[in-house]
Short mmCIF file of C-alpha atoms and ligand atoms in Angstrom, two decimals:
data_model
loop_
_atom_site.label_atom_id
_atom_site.label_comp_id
_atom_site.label_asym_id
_atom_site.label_seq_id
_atom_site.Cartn_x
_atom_site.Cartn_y
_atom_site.Cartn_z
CA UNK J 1 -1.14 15.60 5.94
CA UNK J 2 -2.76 13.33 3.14
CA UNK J 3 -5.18 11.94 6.37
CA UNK J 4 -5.72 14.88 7.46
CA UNK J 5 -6.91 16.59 3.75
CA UNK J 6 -8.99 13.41 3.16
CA UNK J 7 -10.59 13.80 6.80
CA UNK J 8 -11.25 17.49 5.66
CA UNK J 9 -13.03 17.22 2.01
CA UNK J 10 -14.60 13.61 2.68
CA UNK J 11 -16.05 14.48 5.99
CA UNK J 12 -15.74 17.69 7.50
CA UNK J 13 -16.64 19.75 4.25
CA UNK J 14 -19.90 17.09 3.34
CA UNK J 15 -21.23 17.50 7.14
CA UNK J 16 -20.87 21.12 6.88
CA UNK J 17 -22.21 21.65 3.57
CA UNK J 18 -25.36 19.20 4.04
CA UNK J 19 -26.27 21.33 7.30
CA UNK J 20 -25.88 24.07 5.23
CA UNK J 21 -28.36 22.45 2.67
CA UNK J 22 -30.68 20.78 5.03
CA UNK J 23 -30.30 21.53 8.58
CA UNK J 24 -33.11 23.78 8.90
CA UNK J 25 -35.13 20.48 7.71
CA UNK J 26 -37.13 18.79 10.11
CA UNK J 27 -35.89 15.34 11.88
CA UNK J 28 -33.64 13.11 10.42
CA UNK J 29 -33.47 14.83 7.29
CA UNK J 30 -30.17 16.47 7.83
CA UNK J 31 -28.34 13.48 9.37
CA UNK J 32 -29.16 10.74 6.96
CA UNK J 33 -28.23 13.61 3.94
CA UNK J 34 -24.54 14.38 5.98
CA UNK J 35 -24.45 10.21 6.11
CA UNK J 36 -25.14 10.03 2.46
CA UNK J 37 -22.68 12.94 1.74
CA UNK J 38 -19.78 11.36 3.89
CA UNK J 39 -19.69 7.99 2.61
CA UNK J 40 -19.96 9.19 -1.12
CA UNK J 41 -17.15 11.65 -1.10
CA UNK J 42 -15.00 9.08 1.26
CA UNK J 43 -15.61 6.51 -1.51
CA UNK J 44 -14.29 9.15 -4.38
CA UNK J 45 -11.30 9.88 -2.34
CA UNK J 46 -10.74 6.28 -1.95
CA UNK J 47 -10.59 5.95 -5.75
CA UNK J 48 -8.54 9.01 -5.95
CA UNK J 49 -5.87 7.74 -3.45
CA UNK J 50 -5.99 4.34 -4.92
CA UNK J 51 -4.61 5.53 -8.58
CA UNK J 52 -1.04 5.71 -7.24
CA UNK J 53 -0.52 9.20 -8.38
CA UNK J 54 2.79 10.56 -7.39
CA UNK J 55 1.22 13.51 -5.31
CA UNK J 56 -1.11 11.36 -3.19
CA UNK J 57 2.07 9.08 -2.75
CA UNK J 58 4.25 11.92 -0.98
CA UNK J 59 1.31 13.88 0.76
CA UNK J 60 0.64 10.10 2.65
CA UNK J 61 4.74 9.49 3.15
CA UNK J 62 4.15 6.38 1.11
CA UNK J 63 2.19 4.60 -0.89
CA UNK J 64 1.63 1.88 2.00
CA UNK J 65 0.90 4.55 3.78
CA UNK J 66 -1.72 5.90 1.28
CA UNK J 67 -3.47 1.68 1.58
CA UNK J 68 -3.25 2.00 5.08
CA UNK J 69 -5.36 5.09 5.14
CA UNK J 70 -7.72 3.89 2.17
CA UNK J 71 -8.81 0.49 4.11
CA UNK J 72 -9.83 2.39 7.13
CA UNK J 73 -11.75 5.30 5.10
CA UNK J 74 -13.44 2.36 3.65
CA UNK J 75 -14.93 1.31 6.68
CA UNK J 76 -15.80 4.54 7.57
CA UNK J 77 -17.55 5.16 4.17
CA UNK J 78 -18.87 1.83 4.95
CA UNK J 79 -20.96 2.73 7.86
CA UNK J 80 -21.80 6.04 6.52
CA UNK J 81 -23.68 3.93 3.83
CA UNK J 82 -25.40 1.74 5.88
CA UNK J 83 -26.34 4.08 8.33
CA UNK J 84 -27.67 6.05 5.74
CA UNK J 85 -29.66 3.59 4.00
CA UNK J 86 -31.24 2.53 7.43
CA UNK J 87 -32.16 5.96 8.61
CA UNK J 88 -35.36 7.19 6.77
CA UNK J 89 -35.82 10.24 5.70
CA UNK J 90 -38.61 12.70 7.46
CA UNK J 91 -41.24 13.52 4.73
CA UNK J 92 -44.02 14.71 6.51
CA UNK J 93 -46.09 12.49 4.48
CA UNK J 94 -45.02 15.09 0.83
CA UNK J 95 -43.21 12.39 -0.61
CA UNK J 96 -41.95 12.66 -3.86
CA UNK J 97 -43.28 10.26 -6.78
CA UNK J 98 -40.56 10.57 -9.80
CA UNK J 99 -39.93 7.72 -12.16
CA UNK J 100 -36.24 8.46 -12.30
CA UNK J 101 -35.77 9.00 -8.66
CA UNK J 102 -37.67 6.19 -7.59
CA UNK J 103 -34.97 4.17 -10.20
CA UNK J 104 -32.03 6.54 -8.09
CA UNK J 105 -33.59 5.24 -5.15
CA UNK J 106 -34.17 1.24 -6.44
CA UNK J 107 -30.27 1.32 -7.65
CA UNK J 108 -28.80 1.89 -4.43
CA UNK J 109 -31.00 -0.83 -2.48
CA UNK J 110 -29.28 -2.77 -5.24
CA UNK J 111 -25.50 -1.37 -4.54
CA UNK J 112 -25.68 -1.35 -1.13
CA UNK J 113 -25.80 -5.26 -0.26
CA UNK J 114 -23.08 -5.41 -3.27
CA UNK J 115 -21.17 -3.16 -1.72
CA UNK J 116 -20.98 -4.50 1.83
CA UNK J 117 -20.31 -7.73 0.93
CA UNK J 118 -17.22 -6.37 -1.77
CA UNK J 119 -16.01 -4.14 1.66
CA UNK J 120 -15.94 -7.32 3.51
CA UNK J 121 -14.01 -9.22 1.24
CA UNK J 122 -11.57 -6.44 0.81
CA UNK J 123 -11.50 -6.26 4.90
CA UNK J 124 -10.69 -9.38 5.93
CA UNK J 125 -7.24 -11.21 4.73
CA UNK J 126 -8.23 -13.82 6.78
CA UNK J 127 -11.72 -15.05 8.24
CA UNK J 128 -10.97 -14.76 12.27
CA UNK J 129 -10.34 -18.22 13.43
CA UNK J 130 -10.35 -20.17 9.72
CA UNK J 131 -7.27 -21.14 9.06
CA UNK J 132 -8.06 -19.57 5.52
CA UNK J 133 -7.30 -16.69 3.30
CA UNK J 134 -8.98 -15.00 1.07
CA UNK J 135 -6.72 -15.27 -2.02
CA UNK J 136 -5.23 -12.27 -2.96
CA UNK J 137 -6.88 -12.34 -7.02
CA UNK J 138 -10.61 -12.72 -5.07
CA UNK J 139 -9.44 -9.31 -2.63
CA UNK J 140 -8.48 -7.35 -6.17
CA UNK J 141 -11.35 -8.19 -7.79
CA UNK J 142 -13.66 -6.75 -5.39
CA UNK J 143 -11.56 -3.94 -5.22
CA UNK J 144 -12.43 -3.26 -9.16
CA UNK J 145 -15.88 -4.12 -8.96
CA UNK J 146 -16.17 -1.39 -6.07
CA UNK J 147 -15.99 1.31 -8.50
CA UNK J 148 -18.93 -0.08 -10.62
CA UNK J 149 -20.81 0.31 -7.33
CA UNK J 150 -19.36 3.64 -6.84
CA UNK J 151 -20.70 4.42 -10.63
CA UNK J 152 -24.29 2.78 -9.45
CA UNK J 153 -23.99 5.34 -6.75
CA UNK J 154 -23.55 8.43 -8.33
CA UNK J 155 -26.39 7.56 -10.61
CA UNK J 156 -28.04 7.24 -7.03
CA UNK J 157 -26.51 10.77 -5.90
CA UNK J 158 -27.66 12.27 -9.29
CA UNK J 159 -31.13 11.45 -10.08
CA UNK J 160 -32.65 10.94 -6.42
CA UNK J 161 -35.31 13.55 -5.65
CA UNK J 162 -32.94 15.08 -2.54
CA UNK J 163 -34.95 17.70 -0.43
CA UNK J 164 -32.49 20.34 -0.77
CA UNK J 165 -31.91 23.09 -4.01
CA UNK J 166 -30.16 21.61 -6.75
CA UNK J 167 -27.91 25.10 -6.13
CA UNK J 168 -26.62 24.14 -3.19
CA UNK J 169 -23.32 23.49 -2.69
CA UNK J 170 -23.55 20.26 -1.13
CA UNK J 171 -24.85 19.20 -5.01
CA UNK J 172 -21.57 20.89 -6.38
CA UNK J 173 -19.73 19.02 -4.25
CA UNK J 174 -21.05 15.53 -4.68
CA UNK J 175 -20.91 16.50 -8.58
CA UNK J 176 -17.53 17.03 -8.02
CA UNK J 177 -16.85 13.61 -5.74
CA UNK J 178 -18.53 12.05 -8.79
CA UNK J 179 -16.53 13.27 -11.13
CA UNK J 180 -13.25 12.60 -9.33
CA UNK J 181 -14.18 9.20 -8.28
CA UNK J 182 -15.33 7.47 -11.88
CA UNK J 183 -12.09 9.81 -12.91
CA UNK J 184 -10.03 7.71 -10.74
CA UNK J 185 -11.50 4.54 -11.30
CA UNK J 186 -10.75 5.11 -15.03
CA UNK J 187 -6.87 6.10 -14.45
CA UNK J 188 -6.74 2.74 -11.75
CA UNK J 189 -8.47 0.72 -14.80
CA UNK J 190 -6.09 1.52 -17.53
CA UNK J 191 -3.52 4.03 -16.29
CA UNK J 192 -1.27 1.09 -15.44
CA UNK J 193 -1.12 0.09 -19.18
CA UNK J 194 -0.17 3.10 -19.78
CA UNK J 195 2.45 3.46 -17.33
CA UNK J 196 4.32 0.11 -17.56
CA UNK J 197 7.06 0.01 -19.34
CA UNK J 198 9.00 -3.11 -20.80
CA UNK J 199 12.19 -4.84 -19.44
CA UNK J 200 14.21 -7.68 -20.24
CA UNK J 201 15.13 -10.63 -18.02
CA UNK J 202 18.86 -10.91 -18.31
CA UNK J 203 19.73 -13.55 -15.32
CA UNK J 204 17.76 -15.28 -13.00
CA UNK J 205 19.92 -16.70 -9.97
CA UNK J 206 18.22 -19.09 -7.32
CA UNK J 207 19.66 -18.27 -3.90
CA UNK J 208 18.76 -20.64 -1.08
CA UNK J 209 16.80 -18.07 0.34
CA UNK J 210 15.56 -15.97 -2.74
CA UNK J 211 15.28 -15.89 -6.41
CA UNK J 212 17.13 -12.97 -7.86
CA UNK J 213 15.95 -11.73 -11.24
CA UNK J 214 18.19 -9.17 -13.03
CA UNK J 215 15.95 -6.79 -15.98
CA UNK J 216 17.28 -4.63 -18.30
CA UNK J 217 15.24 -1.83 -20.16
CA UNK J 218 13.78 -1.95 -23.48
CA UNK J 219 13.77 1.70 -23.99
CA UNK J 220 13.26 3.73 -21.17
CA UNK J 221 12.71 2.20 -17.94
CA UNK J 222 10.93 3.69 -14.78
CA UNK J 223 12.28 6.29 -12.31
CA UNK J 224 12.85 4.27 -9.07
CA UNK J 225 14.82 5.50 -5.67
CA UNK J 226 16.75 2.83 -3.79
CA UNK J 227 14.83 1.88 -1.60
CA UNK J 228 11.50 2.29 -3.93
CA UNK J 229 9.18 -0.70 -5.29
CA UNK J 230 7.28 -1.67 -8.70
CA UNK J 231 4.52 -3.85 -9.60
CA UNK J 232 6.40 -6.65 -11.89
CA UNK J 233 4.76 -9.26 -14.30
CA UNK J 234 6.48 -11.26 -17.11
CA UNK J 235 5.75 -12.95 -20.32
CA UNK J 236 6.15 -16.42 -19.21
CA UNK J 237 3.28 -18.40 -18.52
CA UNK J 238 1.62 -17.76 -15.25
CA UNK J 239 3.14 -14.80 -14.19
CA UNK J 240 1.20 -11.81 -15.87
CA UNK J 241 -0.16 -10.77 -13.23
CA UNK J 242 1.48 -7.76 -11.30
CA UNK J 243 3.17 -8.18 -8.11
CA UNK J 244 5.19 -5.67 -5.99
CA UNK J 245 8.73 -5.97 -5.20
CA UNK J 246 11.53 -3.59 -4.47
CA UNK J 247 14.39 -2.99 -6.28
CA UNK J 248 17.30 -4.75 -4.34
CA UNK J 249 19.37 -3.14 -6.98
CA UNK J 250 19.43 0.12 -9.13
CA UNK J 251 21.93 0.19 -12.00
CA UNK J 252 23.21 3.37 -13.56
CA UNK J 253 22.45 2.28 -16.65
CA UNK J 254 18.61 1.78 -16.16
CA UNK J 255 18.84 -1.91 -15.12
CA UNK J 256 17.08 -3.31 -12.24
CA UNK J 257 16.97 -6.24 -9.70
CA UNK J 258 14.34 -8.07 -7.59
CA UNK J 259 15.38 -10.53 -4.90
CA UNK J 260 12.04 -12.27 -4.57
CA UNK J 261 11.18 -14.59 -1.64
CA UNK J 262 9.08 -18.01 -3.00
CA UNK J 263 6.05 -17.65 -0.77
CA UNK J 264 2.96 -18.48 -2.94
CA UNK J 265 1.95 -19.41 -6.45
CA UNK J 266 3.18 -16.26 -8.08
CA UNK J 267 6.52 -16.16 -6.21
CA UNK J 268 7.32 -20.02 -7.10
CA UNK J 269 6.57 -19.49 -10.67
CA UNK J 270 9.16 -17.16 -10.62
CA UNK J 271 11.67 -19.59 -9.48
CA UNK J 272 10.46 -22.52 -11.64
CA UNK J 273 9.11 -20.90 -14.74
CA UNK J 274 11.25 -17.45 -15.25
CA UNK J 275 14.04 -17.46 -18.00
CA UNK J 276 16.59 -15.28 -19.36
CA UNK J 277 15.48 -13.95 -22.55
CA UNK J 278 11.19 -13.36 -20.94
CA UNK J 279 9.87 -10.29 -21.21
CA UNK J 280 8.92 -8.25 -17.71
CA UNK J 281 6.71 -5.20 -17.48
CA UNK J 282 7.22 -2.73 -14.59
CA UNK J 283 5.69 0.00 -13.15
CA UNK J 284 6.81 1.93 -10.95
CA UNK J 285 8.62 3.36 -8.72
CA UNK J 286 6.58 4.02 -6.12
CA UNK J 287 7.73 3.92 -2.03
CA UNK J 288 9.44 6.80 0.08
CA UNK J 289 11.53 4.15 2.20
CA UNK J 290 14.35 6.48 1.77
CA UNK J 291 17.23 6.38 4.25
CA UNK J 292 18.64 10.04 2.99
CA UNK J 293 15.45 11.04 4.90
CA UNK J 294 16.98 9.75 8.28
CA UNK J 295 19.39 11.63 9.81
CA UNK J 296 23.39 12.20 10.63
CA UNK J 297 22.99 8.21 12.76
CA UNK J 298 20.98 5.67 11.65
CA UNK J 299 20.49 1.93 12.65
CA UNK J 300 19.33 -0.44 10.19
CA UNK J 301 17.61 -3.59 10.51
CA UNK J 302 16.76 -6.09 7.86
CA UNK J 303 14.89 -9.73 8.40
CA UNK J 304 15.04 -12.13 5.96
CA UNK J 305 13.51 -10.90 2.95
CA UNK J 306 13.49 -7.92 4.54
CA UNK J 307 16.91 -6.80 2.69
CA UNK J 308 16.11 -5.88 -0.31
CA UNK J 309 15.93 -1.66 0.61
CA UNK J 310 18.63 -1.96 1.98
CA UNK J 311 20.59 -3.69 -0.50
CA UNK J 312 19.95 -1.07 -3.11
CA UNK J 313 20.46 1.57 -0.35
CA UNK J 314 24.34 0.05 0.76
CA UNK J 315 25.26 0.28 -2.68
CA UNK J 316 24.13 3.59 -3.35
CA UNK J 317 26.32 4.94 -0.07
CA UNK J 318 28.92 7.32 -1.22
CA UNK J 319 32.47 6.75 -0.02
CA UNK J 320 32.67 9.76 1.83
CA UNK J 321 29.82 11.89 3.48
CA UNK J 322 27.34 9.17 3.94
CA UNK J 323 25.85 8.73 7.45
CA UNK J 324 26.91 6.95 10.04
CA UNK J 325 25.06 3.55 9.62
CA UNK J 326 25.06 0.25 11.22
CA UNK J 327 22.94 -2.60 9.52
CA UNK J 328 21.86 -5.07 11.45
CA UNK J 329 20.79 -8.29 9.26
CA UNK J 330 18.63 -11.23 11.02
CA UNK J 331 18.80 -14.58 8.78
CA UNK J 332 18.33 -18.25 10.03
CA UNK J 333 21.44 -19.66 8.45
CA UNK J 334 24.08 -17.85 6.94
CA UNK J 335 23.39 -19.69 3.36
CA UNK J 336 20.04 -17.86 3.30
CA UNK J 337 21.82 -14.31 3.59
CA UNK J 338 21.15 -12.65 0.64
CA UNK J 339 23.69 -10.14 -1.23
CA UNK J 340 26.19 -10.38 1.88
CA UNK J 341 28.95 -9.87 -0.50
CA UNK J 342 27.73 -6.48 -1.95
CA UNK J 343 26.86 -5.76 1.79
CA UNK J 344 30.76 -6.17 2.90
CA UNK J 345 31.74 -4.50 -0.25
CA UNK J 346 29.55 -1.85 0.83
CA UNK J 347 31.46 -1.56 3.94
CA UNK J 348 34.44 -1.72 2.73
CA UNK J 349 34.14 0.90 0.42
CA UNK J 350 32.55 3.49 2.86
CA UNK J 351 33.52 3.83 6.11
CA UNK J 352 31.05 5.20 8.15
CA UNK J 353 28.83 2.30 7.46
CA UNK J 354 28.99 -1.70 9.07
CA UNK J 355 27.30 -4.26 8.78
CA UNK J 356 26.52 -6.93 11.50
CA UNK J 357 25.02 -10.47 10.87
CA UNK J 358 22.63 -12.01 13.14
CA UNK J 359 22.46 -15.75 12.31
CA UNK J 360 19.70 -16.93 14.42
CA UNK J 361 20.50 -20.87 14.37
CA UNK J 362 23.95 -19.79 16.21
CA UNK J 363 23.47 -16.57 17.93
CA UNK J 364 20.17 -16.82 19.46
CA UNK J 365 17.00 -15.19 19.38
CA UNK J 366 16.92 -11.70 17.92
CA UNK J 367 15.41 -9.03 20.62
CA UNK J 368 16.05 -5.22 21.36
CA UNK J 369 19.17 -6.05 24.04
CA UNK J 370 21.15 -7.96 21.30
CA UNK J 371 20.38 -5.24 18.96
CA UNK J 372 21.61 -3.09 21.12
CA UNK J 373 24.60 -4.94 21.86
CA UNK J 374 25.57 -5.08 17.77
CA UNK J 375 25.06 -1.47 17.21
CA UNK J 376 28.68 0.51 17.47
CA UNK J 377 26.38 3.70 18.77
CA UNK J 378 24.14 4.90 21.17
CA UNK J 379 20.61 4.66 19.29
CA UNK J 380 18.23 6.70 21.42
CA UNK J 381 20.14 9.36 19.07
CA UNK J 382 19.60 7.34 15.98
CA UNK J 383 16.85 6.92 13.82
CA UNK J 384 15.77 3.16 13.01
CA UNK J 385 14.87 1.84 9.98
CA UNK J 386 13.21 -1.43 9.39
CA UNK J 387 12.24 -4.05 7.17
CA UNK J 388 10.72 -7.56 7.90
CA UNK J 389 8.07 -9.16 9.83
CA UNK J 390 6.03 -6.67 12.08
CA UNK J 391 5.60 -8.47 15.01
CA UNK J 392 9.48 -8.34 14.92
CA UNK J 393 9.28 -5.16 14.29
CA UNK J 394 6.72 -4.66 17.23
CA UNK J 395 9.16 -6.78 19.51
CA UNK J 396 11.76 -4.86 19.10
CA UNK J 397 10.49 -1.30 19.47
CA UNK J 398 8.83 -2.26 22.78
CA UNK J 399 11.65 -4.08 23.57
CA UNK J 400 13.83 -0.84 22.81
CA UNK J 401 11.69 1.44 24.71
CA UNK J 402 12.06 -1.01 28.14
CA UNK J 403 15.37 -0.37 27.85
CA UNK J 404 15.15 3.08 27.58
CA UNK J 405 17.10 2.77 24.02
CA UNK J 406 14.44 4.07 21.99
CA UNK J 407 15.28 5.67 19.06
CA UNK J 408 14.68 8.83 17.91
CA UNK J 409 12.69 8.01 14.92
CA UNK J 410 11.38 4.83 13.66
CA UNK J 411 10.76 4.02 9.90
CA UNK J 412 9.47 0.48 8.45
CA UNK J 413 8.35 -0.53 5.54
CA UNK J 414 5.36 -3.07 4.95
CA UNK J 415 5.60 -5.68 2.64
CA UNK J 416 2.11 -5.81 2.31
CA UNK J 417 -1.37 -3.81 1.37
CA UNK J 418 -4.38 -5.38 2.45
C1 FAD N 501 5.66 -2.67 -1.15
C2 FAD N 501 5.98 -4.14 -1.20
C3 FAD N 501 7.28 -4.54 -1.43
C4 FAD N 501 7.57 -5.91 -1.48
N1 FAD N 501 8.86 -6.28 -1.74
C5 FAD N 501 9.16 -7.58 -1.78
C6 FAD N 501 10.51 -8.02 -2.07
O1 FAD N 501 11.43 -7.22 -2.29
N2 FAD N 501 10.75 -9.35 -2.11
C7 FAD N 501 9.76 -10.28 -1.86
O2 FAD N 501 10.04 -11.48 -1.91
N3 FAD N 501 8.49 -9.91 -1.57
C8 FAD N 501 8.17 -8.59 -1.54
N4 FAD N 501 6.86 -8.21 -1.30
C9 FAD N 501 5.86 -9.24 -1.06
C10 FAD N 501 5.38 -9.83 -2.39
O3 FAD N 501 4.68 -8.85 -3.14
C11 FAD N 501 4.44 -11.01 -2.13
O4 FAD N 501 5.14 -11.97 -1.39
C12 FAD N 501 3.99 -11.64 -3.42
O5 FAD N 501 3.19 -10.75 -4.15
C13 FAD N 501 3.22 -12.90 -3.07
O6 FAD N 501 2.61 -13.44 -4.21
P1 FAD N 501 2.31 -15.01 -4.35
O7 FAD N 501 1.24 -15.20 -5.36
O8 FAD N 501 3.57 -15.75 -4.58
O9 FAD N 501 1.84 -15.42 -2.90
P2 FAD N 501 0.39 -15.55 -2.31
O10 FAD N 501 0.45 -16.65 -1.30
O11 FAD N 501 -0.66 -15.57 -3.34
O12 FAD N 501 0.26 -14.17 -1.53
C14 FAD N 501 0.88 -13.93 -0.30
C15 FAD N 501 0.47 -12.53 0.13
O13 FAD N 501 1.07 -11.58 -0.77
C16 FAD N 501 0.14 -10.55 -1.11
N5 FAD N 501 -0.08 -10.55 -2.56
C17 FAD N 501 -0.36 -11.59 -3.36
N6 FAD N 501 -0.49 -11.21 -4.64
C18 FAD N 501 -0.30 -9.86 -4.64
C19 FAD N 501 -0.32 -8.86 -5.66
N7 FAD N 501 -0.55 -9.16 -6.95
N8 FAD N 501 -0.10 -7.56 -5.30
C20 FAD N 501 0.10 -7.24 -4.00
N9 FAD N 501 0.16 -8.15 -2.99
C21 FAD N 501 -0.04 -9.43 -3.30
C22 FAD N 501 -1.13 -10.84 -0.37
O14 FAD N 501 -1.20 -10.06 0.80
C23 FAD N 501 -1.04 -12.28 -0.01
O15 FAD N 501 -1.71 -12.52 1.17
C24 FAD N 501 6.56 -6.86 -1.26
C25 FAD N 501 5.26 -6.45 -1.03
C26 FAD N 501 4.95 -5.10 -1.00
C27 FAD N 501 3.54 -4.67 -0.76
#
């Protein structure tokens, strides 16, 4: 649905209301104003998505969901741009001379090269075949400078001499795209000051496999769904920058937990450098990994740091009435299981739900057969729900479907937005 809507206003609606505006005009008039259109509106409705309003959220099923969509848009707004910029215009020698427009004009031959290169940088984690990645703090800063570009732009949009009636409603619209978009760039600048809200380390525990850090709320806290993620940063030196997690645990009394996984410079700062006593800020939630979404059966599967859903999802099972569930947990070694106590507990205390353990180093390689093997139930009726690695996650649903044990739905979450 959220695709779809973006599809519809950032492409569909500009195409149609530029022919409307200029498609009696003679040769390549019409396409290289429809070009123009397109990648400007795809650009506001990349800043709009990007905001991480709760609406956009749900209308995408997810806010990974909603990056997904917004990196491909890009590309597409992308080679609108440049298509559009390459293109010229038919005059028939009537060429407009207008200080300001010829400035319109002069500030987009400026923000185009800008842009590309900022599109590439936000395209590619990795440069194919370097054994190199662009560091995440270098990806988020071009993100932020794109909406200066997008500002440079609608100066562009505004002021050039177009060869259509200012009345038209292909001007309305772009107006409106303008609007929206330096709206948006606005709420992505500053609405997460605004939204954050401060926490309290109370424990930090280093597990072999994870470093668990327990917050309580200073005040109100956020509104997260096991299940759900935040973007966390802390007081202590090196670590105010905000990183998402997801709640491994979801206390009734506002308290939260993060089982985080030491993997860069962020992530082993936590370990090192994180007390009891520092001061985190949170904001959040955000994510619609949400078993209750899944059906009477449901098959769960959880690699390595992959738990963390469904930690705070096993303890939120009621006794009675919950679904019938079978987790499936890959680890290497049983020492780095994380939670596997609350996990038993868990099924313990309902019965509809087990839990298996997969320890690699002992049982083997994980595939679709031994999955199937573990799971008490037939799951071509069940719906699957995943967290870890995707080309485990790719293994196993090809794996499933050779068997002809697919299941009936499949939903994963990524750990990751670029
Ligand atoms: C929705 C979601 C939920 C997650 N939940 C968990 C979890 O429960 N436990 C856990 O251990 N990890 C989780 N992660 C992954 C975690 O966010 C990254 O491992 C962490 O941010 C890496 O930071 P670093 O500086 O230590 O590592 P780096 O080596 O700098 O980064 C490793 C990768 O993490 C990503 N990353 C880095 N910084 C950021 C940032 N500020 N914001 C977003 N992504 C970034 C980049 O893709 C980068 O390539 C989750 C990620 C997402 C997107």
């Amino acid at each position: 649905m959220g695709k779809a809507a973006l599809a519809i206003v950032g492409i569909v609606l500009p195409v149609l209301l530029a022919y409307s505006a200029a498609g009696h005009l003679p040769g390549t008039t019409f396409p290289v104003i429809a070009l123009g259109a397109t990648a400007f509106s795809l650009m506001a409705l990349n800043l709009l998505v990007a905001t991480r309003a709760p609406g956009v959220d749900r209308m995408f099923g997810g806010l990974d969901q909603v990056y997904f969509a917004h990196k491909w848009f890009g590309i597409l707004a992308l080679a609108c741009a440049f298509l559009h910029q390459q293109i010229k215009i038919s005059t028939d020698g009537k060429e407009v001379q207008q200080a300001l427009s010829a400035a319109a004009v002069e500030v987009a031959e400026i923000a185009f090269p800008v842009l590309l290169v900022l599109v590439l940088i936000s395209f590619f984690k990795r440069l194919p075949k370097v054994p190199f990645e662009i560091p995440y703090q270098i990806w988020r800063w071009s993100h932020r400078l794109l909406g200066v570009v997008f500002a440079a732009l609608a100066f562009h949009q505004f002021f050039v001499k177009a060869p259509f009636d200012n009345n038209a409603l292909l001007a309305t619209h772009l107006n409106v795209m303008a609007v929206i978009g330096l709206a948006s760039y606005g709420w992505t600048i500053g609405g997460p000051l605004l939204r954050r809200r401060k926490y309290t380390v109370t424990a930090v525990t280093k597990h072999a496999a994870a470093t668990i850090v327990d917050l309580e709320p200073v005040g109100k806290g956020i509104d997260v769904r096991p299940g759900g993620f935040a973007f966390v940063s802390f007081g202590a030196k090196g670590l105010g920058e905000p990183h998402p997690f997801t709640v491994s645990e979801v206390r009734p009394n506002g308290g939260i937990q993060f089982s985080i996984r030491g993997l860069g410079d962020f992530t082993k700062r936590v370990r090192d450098g994180l007390l009891p006593g520092d001061v985190a800020r949170v904001e959040g939630g955000y994510g619609r990994f949400d078993y209750r979404a899944g059906g009477p059966r449901q098959v769960w599967v959880a690699a390595g740091i992959g738990i963390t859903p469904f930690l705070s999802f096993a303890d939120s099972l009621p006794a009675t009435g919950a679904p019938e569930i079978c987790l499936v947990y890959c680890v290497r070694t049983e020492a780095e299981g994380v939670g596997l106590d609350r996990l038993r507990r868990a099924a313990e205390r309902t019965s509809s739900f087990t839990f298996k353990l997969h320890v690699s180093e002992a049982d083997g390689r994980f595939d679709a057969a031994r999955l199937v093997a573990l799971v008490p139930f037939d799951i071509t009726g069940a719906a699957l729900w995943f967290c870890g690695p995707a080309p485990l996650r790719v293994a196993l649903a090809k794996g499933l479907k050779g068997l002809g044990k697919s299941p009936r739905s499949m939903h994963f979450e990524r750990f990751e937005f670029r």
